[in-house]
CSV table of C-alpha atoms in Angstrom, one decimal:
chain,number,residue,atom,x,y,z
S,1,MET,CA,0.0,0.0,0.0
S,2,LEU,CA,2.9,2.4,0.7
S,3,THR,CA,3.9,1.9,-2.9
S,4,PHE,CA,0.8,3.6,-4.1
S,5,LEU,CA,1.2,6.4,-1.5
S,6,ALA,CA,4.7,7.0,-2.8
S,7,ALA,CA,3.5,6.8,-6.4
S,8,GLY,CA,0.9,9.5,-5.8
S,9,SER,CA,3.5,11.7,-4.0
S,10,VAL,CA,5.5,11.6,-7.2
S,11,PHE,CA,2.8,11.6,-9.8
S,12,PHE,CA,0.8,14.8,-8.9
S,13,PRO,CA,3.7,17.2,-8.2
S,14,GLY,CA,5.6,15.7,-11.1
S,15,LEU,CA,2.7,16.2,-13.5
S,16,PHE,CA,2.4,19.8,-12.3
S,17,LEU,CA,6.1,20.5,-12.8
S,18,LEU,CA,6.1,18.8,-16.2
S,19,SER,CA,3.0,20.7,-17.4
S,20,LYS,CA,4.5,24.0,-16.2
S,21,GLN,CA,7.8,23.4,-17.9
S,22,CYS,CA,6.1,22.4,-21.2
S,23,LEU,CA,3.9,25.5,-21.2
S,24,LYS,CA,6.9,27.7,-20.6
S,25,SER,CA,9.3,26.0,-23.1
S,26,ILE,CA,7.3,24.9,-26.1
S,27,PRO,CA,8.1,27.4,-28.8
S,28,ALA,CA,4.5,27.8,-29.9
S,29,LEU,CA,3.4,28.8,-26.4
S,30,ARG,CA,6.2,30.3,-24.3
S,31,TRP,CA,3.8,31.1,-21.4
S,32,SER,CA,4.9,33.2,-18.5
S,33,GLU,CA,5.6,31.5,-15.1
S,34,ARG,CA,2.3,32.8,-13.7
S,35,ASP,CA,0.2,31.6,-16.6
S,36,ALA,CA,2.0,28.2,-16.6
S,37,VAL,CA,1.5,27.7,-12.9
S,38,ILE,CA,-2.2,28.6,-12.9
S,39,VAL,CA,-3.1,26.4,-15.9
S,40,SER,CA,-0.9,23.5,-14.7
S,41,ALA,CA,-2.6,23.5,-11.4
S,42,ARG,CA,-6.1,23.3,-13.1
S,43,LEU,CA,-4.8,20.6,-15.4
S,44,VAL,CA,-3.6,18.4,-12.5
S,45,SER,CA,-6.9,18.9,-10.7
S,46,SER,CA,-8.8,17.8,-13.8
S,47,VAL,CA,-6.6,14.8,-14.3
S,48,GLN,CA,-7.1,13.7,-10.7
S,49,ALA,CA,-10.9,14.2,-11.2
S,50,VAL,CA,-11.0,12.0,-14.3
S,51,MET,CA,-9.0,9.3,-12.6
S,52,ALA,CA,-11.1,9.4,-9.4
S,53,SER,CA,-14.4,9.4,-11.4
S,54,SER,CA,-13.2,6.5,-13.6
S,55,ALA,CA,-12.1,4.5,-10.5
S,56,GLY,CA,-15.4,5.3,-8.8
S,57,TYR,CA,-17.5,4.0,-11.8
S,58,ILE,CA,-15.5,0.8,-12.0
S,59,ILE,CA,-15.9,0.2,-8.2
S,60,ALA,CA,-19.6,1.1,-8.0
S,61,SER,CA,-20.5,-0.9,-11.1
S,62,SER,CA,-18.6,-4.0,-9.8
S,63,CYS,CA,-20.3,-4.1,-6.4
S,64,LYS,CA,-23.6,-6.0,-6.5
S,65,ASP,CA,-23.9,-6.1,-2.7
S,66,ILE,CA,-23.4,-2.5,-1.7
S,67,ILE,CA,-22.2,-3.4,1.8
S,68,GLU,CA,-20.2,-6.6,1.6
S,69,ASP,CA,-18.7,-6.6,-1.9
S,70,GLN,CA,-15.1,-5.4,-2.2
S,71,HIS,CA,-12.9,-4.1,-5.0
S,72,TRP,CA,-9.1,-3.9,-4.9
S,73,LEU,CA,-9.2,-0.4,-6.6
S,74,THR,CA,-11.0,1.2,-3.6
S,75,SER,CA,-8.1,1.3,-1.1
S,76,THR,CA,-5.6,1.4,-3.8
S,77,TYR,CA,-6.9,4.7,-5.3
S,78,ILE,CA,-7.4,6.2,-1.9
S,79,MET,CA,-3.7,5.6,-1.0
S,80,PHE,CA,-2.7,7.0,-4.4
S,81,ALA,CA,-4.9,10.1,-4.2
S,82,VAL,CA,-4.1,11.2,-0.6
S,83,PRO,CA,-0.9,13.0,-1.7
S,84,TYR,CA,-2.9,15.0,-4.2
S,85,PHE,CA,-4.7,16.9,-1.4
S,86,VAL,CA,-1.4,17.8,0.3
S,87,TYR,CA,0.0,18.9,-3.1
S,88,ASP,CA,-3.1,20.9,-4.0
S,89,ILE,CA,-2.9,23.1,-0.9
S,90,TYR,CA,0.6,24.2,-2.2
S,91,ALA,CA,-0.6,24.5,-5.8
S,92,MET,CA,-3.6,26.7,-4.7
S,93,PHE,CA,-1.2,28.9,-2.8
S,94,MET,CA,1.1,29.3,-5.8
S,95,CYS,CA,-1.9,30.4,-7.9
S,96,TYR,CA,-2.9,32.8,-5.3
S,97,TRP,CA,0.6,34.2,-5.0
S,98,TYR,CA,0.9,34.9,-8.7
S,99,LYS,CA,-2.5,36.5,-8.8
S,100,LEU,CA,-1.4,38.8,-6.0
S,101,GLN,CA,1.7,39.8,-8.0
S,102,VAL,CA,-0.5,40.9,-10.9
S,103,LYS,CA,-2.8,42.8,-8.6
S,104,GLY,CA,0.2,44.3,-6.9
S,105,HIS,CA,1.3,45.7,-10.3
S,106,GLU,CA,-2.1,47.1,-11.0
S,107,GLU,CA,-2.8,48.3,-7.4
S,108,PRO,CA,0.4,48.5,-5.4
S,109,SER,CA,-1.4,49.0,-2.1
S,110,ALA,CA,-3.9,46.2,-2.6
S,111,ALA,CA,-1.7,43.1,-2.4
S,112,PRO,CA,0.7,41.8,0.2
S,113,HIS,CA,4.3,42.2,-0.7
S,114,ASP,CA,5.9,39.3,1.2
S,115,MET,CA,5.4,35.6,1.4
S,116,ASN,CA,4.2,35.5,5.0
S,117,SER,CA,1.6,38.1,4.5
S,118,ALA,CA,0.4,36.4,1.3
S,119,LEU,CA,0.2,33.0,3.2
S,120,THR,CA,-1.9,34.6,5.9
S,121,SER,CA,-4.1,36.2,3.3
S,122,TYR,CA,-4.4,32.9,1.4
S,123,LEU,CA,-5.4,30.9,4.5
S,124,ARG,CA,-8.0,33.5,5.4
S,125,ARG,CA,-9.5,33.7,1.9
S,126,GLU,CA,-9.3,29.9,1.2
S,127,PHE,CA,-10.0,28.7,4.7
S,128,LEU,CA,-12.9,26.4,3.8
S,129,MET,CA,-11.0,24.8,0.9
S,130,VAL,CA,-7.8,24.3,3.0
S,131,LEU,CA,-9.9,22.8,5.8
S,132,HIS,CA,-11.6,20.5,3.3
S,133,HIS,CA,-8.3,19.2,2.1
S,134,VAL,CA,-6.9,18.8,5.7
S,135,VAL,CA,-10.0,16.8,6.7
S,136,MET,CA,-9.7,14.6,3.6
S,137,VAL,CA,-6.2,13.6,4.7
S,138,THR,CA,-6.5,13.5,8.4
S,139,VAL,CA,-10.0,12.1,8.8
S,140,CYS,CA,-11.5,10.7,5.6
S,141,PHE,CA,-8.3,8.8,4.6
S,142,PRO,CA,-7.9,6.8,7.8
S,143,VAL,CA,-11.7,6.2,8.0
S,144,SER,CA,-11.9,5.0,4.4
S,145,VAL,CA,-8.8,2.7,4.6
S,146,PHE,CA,-8.8,1.4,8.2
S,147,TRP,CA,-12.1,2.0,10.0
S,148,ARG,CA,-14.4,0.6,7.3
S,149,GLN,CA,-12.8,-2.8,7.4
S,150,GLY,CA,-13.5,-3.5,3.8
S,151,LYS,CA,-17.3,-2.7,3.9
S,152,GLY,CA,-19.1,-0.3,1.7
S,153,ASP,CA,-16.8,-0.1,-1.3
S,154,TYR,CA,-19.9,0.7,-3.4
S,155,PHE,CA,-20.5,3.9,-1.4
S,156,GLN,CA,-16.8,4.8,-1.6
S,157,GLY,CA,-16.9,4.4,-5.4
S,158,VAL,CA,-20.0,6.6,-5.7
S,159,MET,CA,-18.2,9.3,-3.6
S,160,PHE,CA,-15.2,9.1,-6.0
S,161,MET,CA,-17.6,10.0,-8.9
S,162,ALA,CA,-18.3,13.4,-7.2
S,163,GLU,CA,-15.1,14.5,-8.8
S,164,LEU,CA,-16.9,14.4,-12.2
S,165,SER,CA,-17.8,18.1,-11.7
S,166,THR,CA,-14.2,19.3,-11.1
S,167,PRO,CA,-13.0,19.6,-14.8
S,168,SER,CA,-15.8,22.1,-15.6
S,169,VAL,CA,-15.0,24.1,-12.4
S,170,CYS,CA,-11.3,24.2,-13.4
S,171,LEU,CA,-12.1,25.3,-17.0
S,172,GLY,CA,-14.4,28.0,-15.6
S,173,LYS,CA,-11.6,29.3,-13.4
S,174,ILE,CA,-9.2,29.5,-16.4
S,175,LEU,CA,-11.8,31.3,-18.6
S,176,ILE,CA,-12.5,33.8,-15.8
S,177,GLN,CA,-8.7,34.3,-15.2
S,178,TYR,CA,-8.2,35.2,-18.9
S,179,LYS,CA,-11.4,37.3,-19.1
S,180,GLN,CA,-13.3,35.1,-21.4
S,181,GLN,CA,-16.7,35.5,-19.7
S,182,HIS,CA,-18.2,36.8,-22.9
S,183,THR,CA,-17.6,33.6,-24.9
S,184,LEU,CA,-20.0,30.9,-25.7
S,185,LEU,CA,-17.6,28.4,-24.2
S,186,HIS,CA,-17.9,30.1,-20.8
S,187,LYS,CA,-21.7,30.0,-20.9
S,188,VAL,CA,-21.9,26.4,-22.0
S,189,ASN,CA,-19.3,25.4,-19.4
S,190,GLY,CA,-21.2,27.3,-16.7
S,191,ALA,CA,-24.3,25.4,-17.5
S,192,LEU,CA,-22.5,22.1,-17.4
S,193,MET,CA,-20.8,23.0,-14.1
S,194,LEU,CA,-24.1,23.9,-12.6
S,195,ILE,CA,-25.7,20.6,-13.7
S,196,THR,CA,-22.7,18.3,-12.8
S,197,PHE,CA,-22.1,19.9,-9.5
S,198,PHE,CA,-25.7,19.6,-8.5
S,199,ILE,CA,-26.0,15.9,-9.5
S,200,CYS,CA,-22.5,14.8,-8.4
S,201,ARG,CA,-22.1,16.7,-5.2
S,202,VAL,CA,-25.5,18.1,-3.9
S,203,LEU,CA,-27.5,15.0,-4.7
S,204,LEU,CA,-24.6,12.7,-3.6
S,205,PHE,CA,-25.6,12.0,0.0
S,206,PRO,CA,-29.4,11.9,-0.6
S,207,TYR,CA,-28.6,9.2,-3.2
S,208,LEU,CA,-26.4,7.3,-0.7
S,209,TYR,CA,-29.2,7.3,1.8
S,210,TYR,CA,-31.6,6.2,-0.9
S,211,ALA,CA,-29.3,3.3,-1.9
S,212,TYR,CA,-28.9,2.1,1.6
S,213,GLY,CA,-32.7,2.3,2.2
S,214,ARG,CA,-33.3,0.1,-0.8
S,215,TYR,CA,-30.7,-2.4,0.3
S,216,ALA,CA,-32.0,-2.6,3.9
S,217,SER,CA,-35.7,-2.3,2.9
S,218,ILE,CA,-36.1,0.9,4.9
S,219,PRO,CA,-38.2,4.0,3.8
S,220,PHE,CA,-35.9,6.8,2.7
S,221,HIS,CA,-37.1,9.2,5.4
S,222,MET,CA,-36.2,6.5,8.1
S,223,VAL,CA,-32.7,5.9,6.9
S,224,PRO,CA,-31.1,8.7,9.0
S,225,LEU,CA,-32.7,7.2,12.1
S,226,GLU,CA,-31.4,3.7,11.4
S,227,VAL,CA,-27.8,4.4,10.5
S,228,PRO,CA,-25.2,5.1,13.2
S,229,TRP,CA,-25.0,8.7,14.3
S,230,HIS,CA,-21.4,9.2,13.2
S,231,CYS,CA,-22.5,8.4,9.6
S,232,ASN,CA,-25.1,11.2,9.7
S,233,ALA,CA,-22.5,13.5,11.3
S,234,GLY,CA,-19.9,12.7,8.6
S,235,ALA,CA,-22.4,13.1,5.8
S,236,ALA,CA,-23.6,16.5,7.2
S,237,LEU,CA,-20.0,17.8,7.6
S,238,LEU,CA,-19.1,16.8,4.0
S,239,MET,CA,-22.3,18.1,2.5
S,240,ALA,CA,-22.3,21.5,4.1
S,241,PRO,CA,-19.4,23.0,2.1
S,242,GLN,CA,-20.9,21.5,-1.1
S,243,LEU,CA,-24.1,23.4,-0.5
S,244,TYR,CA,-22.2,26.6,0.1
S,245,TRP,CA,-20.1,26.2,-3.1
S,246,PHE,CA,-23.3,25.3,-5.0
S,247,SER,CA,-24.8,28.6,-3.8
S,248,LEU,CA,-21.8,30.4,-5.2
S,249,ILE,CA,-22.2,28.7,-8.6
S,250,CYS,CA,-25.9,29.6,-8.7
S,251,ARG,CA,-25.1,33.2,-7.9
S,252,GLY,CA,-22.4,33.3,-10.6
S,253,ALA,CA,-24.7,31.7,-13.1
S,254,LEU,CA,-27.5,34.2,-12.3
S,255,ARG,CA,-25.1,37.1,-12.8
S,256,LEU,CA,-23.8,35.6,-16.0
S,257,PHE,CA,-27.1,35.0,-17.8
S,258,MET,CA,-28.9,38.1,-16.4
S,259,GLY,CA,-25.9,40.1,-17.6
S,260,THR,CA,-26.1,38.5,-21.0
S,261,SER,CA,-29.8,39.4,-21.4
S,262,ARG,CA,-29.2,43.0,-20.3
S,263,SER,CA,-26.3,43.4,-22.7
S,264,ARG,CA,-28.5,42.3,-25.6
S,265,ARG,CA,-31.5,44.6,-24.7
S,266,PRO,CA,-31.9,46.9,-27.7
S,267,HIS,CA,-32.7,50.6,-27.4
S,268,ALA,CA,-35.8,51.9,-29.0
S,269,SER,CA,-35.0,53.7,-32.2
S,270,THR,CA,-37.6,56.4,-31.4
S,271,ALA,CA,-36.2,57.2,-28.0
S,272,THR,CA,-35.1,60.7,-27.4
S,273,THR,CA,-31.6,61.7,-26.4
S,274,SER,CA,-32.6,62.4,-22.8
S,275,GLU,CA,-34.4,59.1,-22.5
S,276,ARG,CA,-31.3,57.3,-23.7
S,277,GLN,CA,-29.2,59.1,-21.2
S,278,LEU,CA,-31.6,58.2,-18.5
S,279,VAL,CA,-31.6,54.6,-19.4
S,280,GLY,CA,-27.8,54.5,-19.5
S,281,ASN,CA,-27.6,56.1,-16.1
S,282,THR,CA,-30.1,53.9,-14.4
S,283,LEU,CA,-29.4,50.4,-15.8
S,284,PRO,CA,-26.8,48.5,-13.7
S,285,GLN,CA,-23.6,47.4,-15.4
S,286,PRO,CA,-23.3,43.7,-16.2
S,287,SER,CA,-21.4,41.9,-13.5
S,288,ASN,CA,-20.3,39.0,-15.5
S,289,GLY,CA,-17.2,40.4,-17.1
S,290,TYR,CA,-18.6,42.5,-20.0
S,291,SER,CA,-17.8,45.7,-18.2
S,292,PRO,CA,-14.0,46.3,-17.9
S,293,ARG,CA,-14.4,47.2,-14.3
S,294,ALA,CA,-16.5,44.1,-13.4
S,295,THR,CA,-15.0,41.0,-11.9
S,296,GLU,CA,-16.4,37.5,-11.5
S,297,PRO,CA,-15.8,36.0,-8.1
S,298,GLU,CA,-13.8,32.8,-8.4
S,299,LEU,CA,-15.2,29.5,-7.1
S,300,THR,CA,-12.6,27.3,-5.5
S,301,THR,CA,-13.9,23.7,-5.3
S,302,HIS,CA,-12.5,20.3,-5.9
C-alpha cells in the first residue's frame, strides 16, 4: 500500500512541474511563469478528477452487494490520491501568490508584498478549501482505509464520482482568469458546471441514503434514524461545504445569464436623447465580465 502512496506523492507534483515546464518552453506557447502555474494546477486537478471518477465508476458498477462486496481499486486509489490533497494546498497557494503579483502591479497598495503576508491572506481567503483538504487527509483517509474494514466499497466508489464536476470548475476558473466570460464556451461550461455539481455533489448524499434504504428495505425518510450517528454527522459535515459552493455557482450563473440578457437589450429607435441618457444612467452594469471594471468571483472547489 505504501507503494501507491509513494506513487501519488511523485505523480501529482511531477505532473504539475512537467506541465508547467512544457507550457513555458514549447516554442508555440512560451507562457509566463504565472500563466503556466495557474493552468498547470487546473490541469492536475482535472486529471485527478477524471482518474477518481473512472475508478469510482469501476468500483460502483462492480459491487452487486453494496455493503459486503469489495474491489481492490478502492483502497488502492485512496492511497494513491491522498498526496494530491497535500500537493493541492501548495498549488492553490502558488496560484494565489501569482495573482497577487498581478494585482500588486495594478494596485500596489492592494496586495501583500511578502510571502508571510500572502500566506496569511491565502489561509484566510481559502480557509474552507484548505480545511476541506486537511479533513480529507487526516479524517477521511484513515476512516476509508482502516475504519471501514472493507465494507461499503460501493459507497466509496459513488463518492469518487463526485469529482466528475471538477473539470468544468477548473475550466471555468481558467476562462475567468483570462477574461473570457463573454464567450459561448464560458456560458456552456457554466451550465455544465451547474448541472454536474448539483448531480454529483449536492444529490450525492441523498442518493447514498436512498441506496442504503433500498438495500435494507427501509423507507428513505427513516434511513437517518437507522444508520449510526457518526454516519449522519460525517455526511452532514461533508455536504455542508458542497451546498455553500453550489450557492456560489448559482449566484455566478445568475449574474452571467442576467448580464447577457441585459447586454442584448436593444434601445428603441424612437427614444429621445434624454431618454437614452436616463436609461444609460439607471441600468446597472453587467457583473459577468462585460464591463471592464466588473469582476467575476472565483469559485474554488475540488
